[in-house]
């Protein structure tokens, strides 16, 4: 069983436009059990002639017993989709949408607090659990291999880079999760690190951070006190100038703590094996695992 | 998105925040007339999107209308270079002419978004008129912080508490409370990313007002504030950044590099920038082409990189996810054909339709070195840049 | 506070709610011109603060400008009597002239405050054009209710859900969603107590719009909406109620009673009204002088009661709390002297400074029967009104 | 010990204007232990030369250990005062202020939910516990007498009327509470009925309701299922016309359930001894108690 998705995952995909359909299709192709789609004005039709599409999330959950929601709706409607999925009681809500206004996330995160749903994202690539062929999001399935290293990252494509390095070195992955590049998001490094620490399938962890915020420092603090498994870390943005947003809304150097160098220092102090560059994350893990 | 001080001042005024009387001048004569209107003693302030104007000669305090005209003449039409501008400075097209006030005390108040608090954060200090980073470094205990509750907003009692803690005189606590509350409304109602009043002044005649104002807006929320978009002065932006912005690309021009970077995904883009160091070089830009970029958008991104005079080699690093590598490759070919560039390309393509993408590039006959991953990219870059890449 | 339909329509329009083209006319000629502008086929609607206009002849659908002028002439300057107005009706000073739309379906949507949900409540129904009370009584399952979350407001997905449930055609769900969301913004941003669209129509040419609109405002929040106060048409109000309102008194004129009531506290005021039944009479008014009423306010309240022609006896029932009975007594004496009334007073005074109050009344030589409690008041009332109080 | 206030009450009064000062003074005169005042610009001075006045509630609570807050600030600032007192951790917050905008109460009640403070009011007369001489609010102390009847009411002055009738008949009171006349308020009939039911000092209960809303019906439902003690009830507003606000923001007949007759019917069905008019509440209780 994966830490969040696995063979019991019953996937609902909300937002079946061009990109959403393409990605939903590849989730299915990977082996994920997609049980429902939600899209306006397509009530009663079927996705790929097999998966029923509903007008609302509540109807879809009621009819199909979906237990994981995946959101591809445009940024302006993403917070509303998250709330709709949370209201429908989905235990895990994964929001891929990029560019959600940060104030929408302020109220949405406050609204979710105390409710039983976990949010992953927004602006994240989702997660994937190769051993059960469960993919919820946009991480390309073909680069993964079954194994015992957990991967968590703020980035999308950089995660793929790291996973590919691991796979190329014969190091398989347990679960791979992107927490997203926005400053305000649901599931954090600390949440995932705790899950990996308690996960029987995971022996070691790759954690990829970047400039901006202090989430990596919080992760370092948690690793120091609560993580017994080996952690390989990498921080990107060493060549980024201060005050400029590097794509991700959260990747801005606003002060000393937001610097890559500060984060690297914090991780090293917590006993994390920090890769010198993102190009050698796989090599670092191989070294740590003694391969 | 940034706006000019005079625009920020107008927004604040419309929200009931006290500001000094002021007007905008585009000519020395207009500046003179405004100075006359305000009684002669005025500040003439160059309107550029950068801090550090004072030290750079962009703010002049004058005693008479003729001096105001003279100060304006010295600024208008020039490029002001401050420690926050690019080397060439920022063009001054307008000056703000504001009445001078007799200042009893300079305070500081700002509102930003705080990721840890998951809420807007009011930051205030008794130390106004200097950069808050200095205060944070030297006397951090002089900064008051209060996270704004998402349900009830900034409670008046908290605004009052902040006003008292930064030393607003007792009889001015009430107007200061209102002012801080209104700043918070500006931040929240307009989806700002920063509202900064530095200094917030207490005048000798017993008023509190925003003497200087900086407002920046959350780019991701501009779609619901069309009226704010109209305030943009694109002339203040870097030309390439503006072009990328208009094309919907996340692009940042970096000084001193010669490796143009085209990547999808912000994290991978930063990793790609960082990797140029391994090759002894430096990145010329950050560029994330984004998720579902179509051919023409990729082509435009390519053209922007090529049109950067600093760029000698282009490092393409794409990992297909929502983006499909074949689409990206066609875009690159389109951009290369349009610009006619012969510049060497180091290309890594992985993920969705990567092989098709590489095939398309190969078929187009571009000067491409294909690599398998980031590590190989560094090696290839070193070769392309020449043995002594460190001279780059 | 209530406003006219034409004012509600303007507010809705400013919030982006679709409404038919319309204009306000104060003369038949203005009505004619508006009808010309809208192509002849218009509705002419008397602007009064009361429902039931249709049945009372206050809404005319006409086919030509001359007919519009004629309809307006028949309404302007008259008093319209509906089942919701007082017996004398409400004066018609303006008519709304609105283009006629071809209606495919009539729906209903309203927002009120719900005490049980502790939140604003959206109520909607597929049964528009009739009174919602009827729908509630006959087919309650046709009413959709949704409480608005205080933190996130009305989620678009809920607005959409409501639109679908009341039968908005699929291709109009999106504009209807926006319309409902905007109604909610009106309710919340303007501190309304009611926003009611009845009917919300779907037109044969595929639009959704608010055909009739009623907005009422929370009196307690008017202090922060000065612009709304300006909309008040005090001519529509009962004269005495208006006078009391201007004086800051909670007063309601009741039909058919002859016992004027002056009480502090709403609960005690209702109890005092109810007790007149025991005396075989009926209350002429509800009046709560409020908590910290000063002498002049009490005097004004007294004058209002006395100036009500229906009133034959005044029942004063005051329990000193924040209000002090001595202050109240001085106010009554002031009012009695000013009006010169000889009307009998039945007075109960208890609580803070009650004895001083009763002494002041006694010293002033008014026609006072002092009683100890509500029960005694009923008895005294019977005596004052004569043996056969039931004739009252 | 009273159900909410008693000899352990340490009272903080916020808003010491003309009315607030007058009422604070009479709370003290009755015997209540007022330990702090809060009023702008009077920091460092003393109320009646004895009680320290502070600039903020937090300071006052910190310095004096106040455990009950009483609010007299004007309506426009009342919600803010409630929030300030709740944030300061006062277990009981009593808001007398009348005319608080109802939307302020929507957010304030949502904010309080889940916090440890109980709110009584707004637009209420407060409460009083004669046996410990604890008065928090504006109920005139001289009309009360020690005894074993609990009184709860939506009204202020009508409560005094009822209490006076009881006292005149020699029937003393345990605790007397006004829950307030606004449609949205903190403590409800049901809350107080539950406290009286569990209160060793209370043998019987007087409950005074009025037109508007459905709070009396909820109380009737609760009484039927959970209250074993005798309840005497009264509902005022039998002569009120529909659609008109009878002073209290909550006292409007908006539908059938809001009618006095409906509420009386509900109470009777729940076994409540309903007084024919407010003039005979005391007499009804005497009858029920067999005196």
mmCIF file of N, CA and C in Angstrom, chain B residues 319-377:
data_model
loop_
_atom_site.group_PDB
_atom_site.id
_atom_site.type_symbol
_atom_site.label_atom_id
_atom_site.label_comp_id
_atom_site.label_asym_id
_atom_site.label_seq_id
_atom_site.Cartn_x
_atom_site.Cartn_y
_atom_site.Cartn_z
ATOM 1 N N UNK B 319 10.933 18.327 -20.030
ATOM 2 C CA UNK B 319 10.454 17.056 -19.510
ATOM 3 C C UNK B 319 8.956 16.997 -19.758
ATOM 4 N N UNK B 320 8.546 16.184 -20.700
ATOM 5 C CA UNK B 320 7.137 16.141 -21.088
ATOM 6 C C UNK B 320 6.236 15.694 -19.963
ATOM 7 N N UNK B 321 5.241 16.508 -19.686
ATOM 8 C CA UNK B 321 4.208 16.139 -18.716
ATOM 9 C C UNK B 321 2.919 16.607 -19.362
ATOM 10 N N UNK B 322 2.419 17.758 -18.888
ATOM 11 C CA UNK B 322 1.330 18.382 -19.638
ATOM 12 C C UNK B 322 1.881 18.833 -20.997
ATOM 13 N N UNK B 323 3.097 19.388 -20.961
ATOM 14 C CA UNK B 323 3.776 19.751 -22.215
ATOM 15 C C UNK B 323 4.159 18.471 -22.965
ATOM 16 N N UNK B 324 3.982 18.506 -24.287
ATOM 17 C CA UNK B 324 4.397 17.351 -25.084
ATOM 18 C C UNK B 324 5.651 17.729 -25.865
ATOM 19 N N UNK B 325 6.666 16.883 -25.785
ATOM 20 C CA UNK B 325 7.963 17.217 -26.382
ATOM 21 C C UNK B 325 7.884 17.428 -27.892
ATOM 22 N N UNK B 326 6.997 16.693 -28.571
ATOM 23 C CA UNK B 326 6.894 16.877 -30.023
ATOM 24 C C UNK B 326 6.383 18.277 -30.354
ATOM 25 N N UNK B 327 5.406 18.732 -29.550
ATOM 26 C CA UNK B 327 4.881 20.090 -29.741
ATOM 27 C C UNK B 327 5.998 21.111 -29.519
ATOM 28 N N UNK B 328 6.760 20.913 -28.430
ATOM 29 C CA UNK B 328 7.848 21.833 -28.109
ATOM 30 C C UNK B 328 8.883 21.865 -29.238
ATOM 31 N N UNK B 329 9.224 20.701 -29.746
ATOM 32 C CA UNK B 329 10.232 20.629 -30.802
ATOM 33 C C UNK B 329 9.787 21.394 -32.038
ATOM 34 N N UNK B 330 8.528 21.231 -32.394
ATOM 35 C CA UNK B 330 8.016 21.978 -33.558
ATOM 36 C C UNK B 330 8.089 23.489 -33.316
ATOM 37 N N UNK B 331 7.845 23.894 -32.083
ATOM 38 C CA UNK B 331 7.935 25.308 -31.731
ATOM 39 C C UNK B 331 9.358 25.817 -31.860
ATOM 40 N N UNK B 332 10.317 25.005 -31.411
ATOM 41 C CA UNK B 332 11.726 25.406 -31.505
ATOM 42 C C UNK B 332 12.136 25.548 -32.966
ATOM 43 N N UNK B 333 11.734 24.590 -33.760
ATOM 44 C CA UNK B 333 12.057 24.652 -35.197
ATOM 45 C C UNK B 333 11.457 25.921 -35.812
ATOM 46 N N UNK B 334 10.215 26.203 -35.445
ATOM 47 C CA UNK B 334 9.548 27.405 -35.956
ATOM 48 C C UNK B 334 10.323 28.662 -35.565
ATOM 49 N N UNK B 335 10.732 28.724 -34.302
ATOM 50 C CA UNK B 335 11.481 29.888 -33.809
ATOM 51 C C UNK B 335 12.829 30.010 -34.490
ATOM 52 N N UNK B 336 13.479 28.874 -34.695
ATOM 53 C CA UNK B 336 14.807 28.887 -35.331
ATOM 54 C C UNK B 336 14.708 29.346 -36.772
ATOM 55 N N UNK B 337 13.683 28.865 -37.445
ATOM 56 C CA UNK B 337 13.495 29.279 -38.842
ATOM 57 C C UNK B 337 13.211 30.773 -38.937
ATOM 58 N N UNK B 338 12.371 31.260 -38.046
ATOM 59 C CA UNK B 338 11.983 32.666 -38.087
ATOM 60 C C UNK B 338 13.168 33.576 -37.790
ATOM 61 N N UNK B 339 13.988 33.186 -36.798
ATOM 62 C CA UNK B 339 15.130 34.031 -36.436
ATOM 63 C C UNK B 339 16.338 33.742 -37.309
ATOM 64 N N UNK B 340 16.354 32.574 -37.966
ATOM 65 C CA UNK B 340 17.496 32.209 -38.798
ATOM 66 C C UNK B 340 18.774 31.991 -38.003
ATOM 67 N N UNK B 341 18.650 31.694 -36.719
ATOM 68 C CA UNK B 341 19.830 31.580 -35.866
ATOM 69 C C UNK B 341 20.636 30.320 -36.178
ATOM 70 N N UNK B 342 21.927 30.410 -36.003
ATOM 71 C CA UNK B 342 22.821 29.258 -36.140
ATOM 72 C C UNK B 342 23.401 28.876 -34.780
ATOM 73 N N UNK B 343 22.846 29.489 -33.749
ATOM 74 C CA UNK B 343 23.383 29.293 -32.409
ATOM 75 C C UNK B 343 23.345 27.819 -32.011
ATOM 76 N N UNK B 344 24.382 27.328 -31.317
ATOM 77 C CA UNK B 344 24.369 25.923 -30.895
ATOM 78 C C UNK B 344 23.308 25.661 -29.813
ATOM 79 N N UNK B 345 22.667 24.512 -29.922
ATOM 80 C CA UNK B 345 21.666 24.104 -28.949
ATOM 81 C C UNK B 345 22.128 22.846 -28.229
ATOM 82 N N UNK B 346 22.064 22.870 -26.906
ATOM 83 C CA UNK B 346 22.239 21.642 -26.139
ATOM 84 C C UNK B 346 20.857 21.250 -25.667
ATOM 85 N N UNK B 347 20.406 20.063 -26.056
ATOM 86 C CA UNK B 347 19.008 19.712 -25.823
ATOM 87 C C UNK B 347 18.857 18.411 -25.043
ATOM 88 N N UNK B 348 18.084 18.518 -23.929
ATOM 89 C CA UNK B 348 17.643 17.311 -23.228
ATOM 90 C C UNK B 348 16.130 17.257 -23.324
ATOM 91 N N UNK B 349 15.613 16.137 -23.817
ATOM 92 C CA UNK B 349 14.159 15.948 -23.872
ATOM 93 C C UNK B 349 13.819 14.601 -23.275
ATOM 94 N N UNK B 350 12.935 14.612 -22.296
ATOM 95 C CA UNK B 350 12.503 13.367 -21.653
ATOM 96 C C UNK B 350 10.991 13.398 -21.482
ATOM 97 N N UNK B 351 10.409 12.287 -21.125
ATOM 98 C CA UNK B 351 8.977 12.238 -20.828
ATOM 99 C C UNK B 351 8.119 12.152 -22.078
ATOM 100 N N UNK B 352 6.905 12.664 -21.966
ATOM 101 C CA UNK B 352 5.887 12.505 -23.005
ATOM 102 C C UNK B 352 6.380 12.883 -24.402
ATOM 103 N N UNK B 353 6.367 11.897 -25.304
ATOM 104 C CA UNK B 353 6.720 12.089 -26.714
ATOM 105 C C UNK B 353 8.119 12.667 -26.931
ATOM 106 N N UNK B 354 9.067 12.295 -26.032
ATOM 107 C CA UNK B 354 10.435 12.816 -26.112
ATOM 108 C C UNK B 354 11.124 12.376 -27.410
ATOM 109 N N UNK B 355 10.976 11.120 -27.762
ATOM 110 C CA UNK B 355 11.654 10.637 -28.968
ATOM 111 C C UNK B 355 11.168 11.341 -30.223
ATOM 112 N N UNK B 356 9.864 11.530 -30.316
ATOM 113 C CA UNK B 356 9.311 12.258 -31.463
ATOM 114 C C UNK B 356 9.924 13.657 -31.526
ATOM 115 N N UNK B 357 10.039 14.301 -30.360
ATOM 116 C CA UNK B 357 10.578 15.658 -30.296
ATOM 117 C C UNK B 357 12.004 15.713 -30.806
ATOM 118 N N UNK B 358 12.829 14.795 -30.319
ATOM 119 C CA UNK B 358 14.237 14.781 -30.741
ATOM 120 C C UNK B 358 14.349 14.517 -32.241
ATOM 121 N N UNK B 359 13.479 13.657 -32.734
ATOM 122 C CA UNK B 359 13.477 13.348 -34.157
ATOM 123 C C UNK B 359 13.150 14.595 -34.984
ATOM 124 N N UNK B 360 12.170 15.363 -34.509
ATOM 125 C CA UNK B 360 11.761 16.586 -35.216
ATOM 126 C C UNK B 360 12.926 17.575 -35.286
ATOM 127 N N UNK B 361 13.660 17.712 -34.164
ATOM 128 C CA UNK B 361 14.810 18.623 -34.152
ATOM 129 C C UNK B 361 15.894 18.128 -35.113
ATOM 130 N N UNK B 362 16.135 16.811 -35.073
ATOM 131 C CA UNK B 362 17.164 16.236 -35.948
ATOM 132 C C UNK B 362 16.801 16.462 -37.411
ATOM 133 N N UNK B 363 15.524 16.224 -37.725
ATOM 134 C CA UNK B 363 15.062 16.385 -39.106
ATOM 135 C C UNK B 363 15.192 17.817 -39.594
ATOM 136 N N UNK B 364 15.127 18.775 -38.683
ATOM 137 C CA UNK B 364 15.140 20.188 -39.077
ATOM 138 C C UNK B 364 16.550 20.698 -39.344
ATOM 139 N N UNK B 365 17.547 19.899 -39.024
ATOM 140 C CA UNK B 365 18.920 20.277 -39.331
ATOM 141 C C UNK B 365 19.469 21.403 -38.472
ATOM 142 N N UNK B 366 18.995 21.548 -37.245
ATOM 143 C CA UNK B 366 19.544 22.577 -36.363
ATOM 144 C C UNK B 366 20.868 22.109 -35.765
ATOM 145 N N UNK B 367 21.618 23.051 -35.228
ATOM 146 C CA UNK B 367 22.910 22.760 -34.615
ATOM 147 C C UNK B 367 22.687 22.227 -33.191
ATOM 148 N N UNK B 368 22.290 20.938 -33.112
ATOM 149 C CA UNK B 368 21.837 20.390 -31.841
ATOM 150 C C UNK B 368 22.810 19.371 -31.262
ATOM 151 N N UNK B 369 23.137 19.508 -29.978
ATOM 152 C CA UNK B 369 23.814 18.440 -29.250
ATOM 153 C C UNK B 369 22.783 17.832 -28.311
ATOM 154 N N UNK B 370 22.450 16.573 -28.545
ATOM 155 C CA UNK B 370 21.441 15.934 -27.705
ATOM 156 C C UNK B 370 22.112 15.315 -26.488
ATOM 157 N N UNK B 371 21.497 15.526 -25.323
ATOM 158 C CA UNK B 371 22.034 14.943 -24.095
ATOM 159 C C UNK B 371 20.926 14.203 -23.358
ATOM 160 N N UNK B 372 21.331 13.307 -22.452
ATOM 161 C CA UNK B 372 20.352 12.446 -21.788
ATOM 162 C C UNK B 372 19.839 12.976 -20.478
ATOM 163 N N UNK B 373 20.667 13.775 -19.821
ATOM 164 C CA UNK B 373 20.199 14.306 -18.536
ATOM 165 C C UNK B 373 20.965 15.575 -18.186
ATOM 166 N N UNK B 374 20.720 16.109 -17.014
ATOM 167 C CA UNK B 374 21.329 17.359 -16.577
ATOM 168 C C UNK B 374 22.837 17.283 -16.506
ATOM 169 N N UNK B 375 23.350 16.139 -16.022
ATOM 170 C CA UNK B 375 24.799 15.982 -15.903
ATOM 171 C C UNK B 375 25.468 16.046 -17.274
ATOM 172 N N UNK B 376 24.894 15.330 -18.215
ATOM 173 C CA UNK B 376 25.433 15.363 -19.579
ATOM 174 C C UNK B 376 25.318 16.759 -20.182
ATOM 175 N N UNK B 377 24.273 17.451 -19.804
ATOM 176 C CA UNK B 377 24.078 18.807 -20.322
ATOM 177 C C UNK B 377 25.248 19.693 -19.916
#
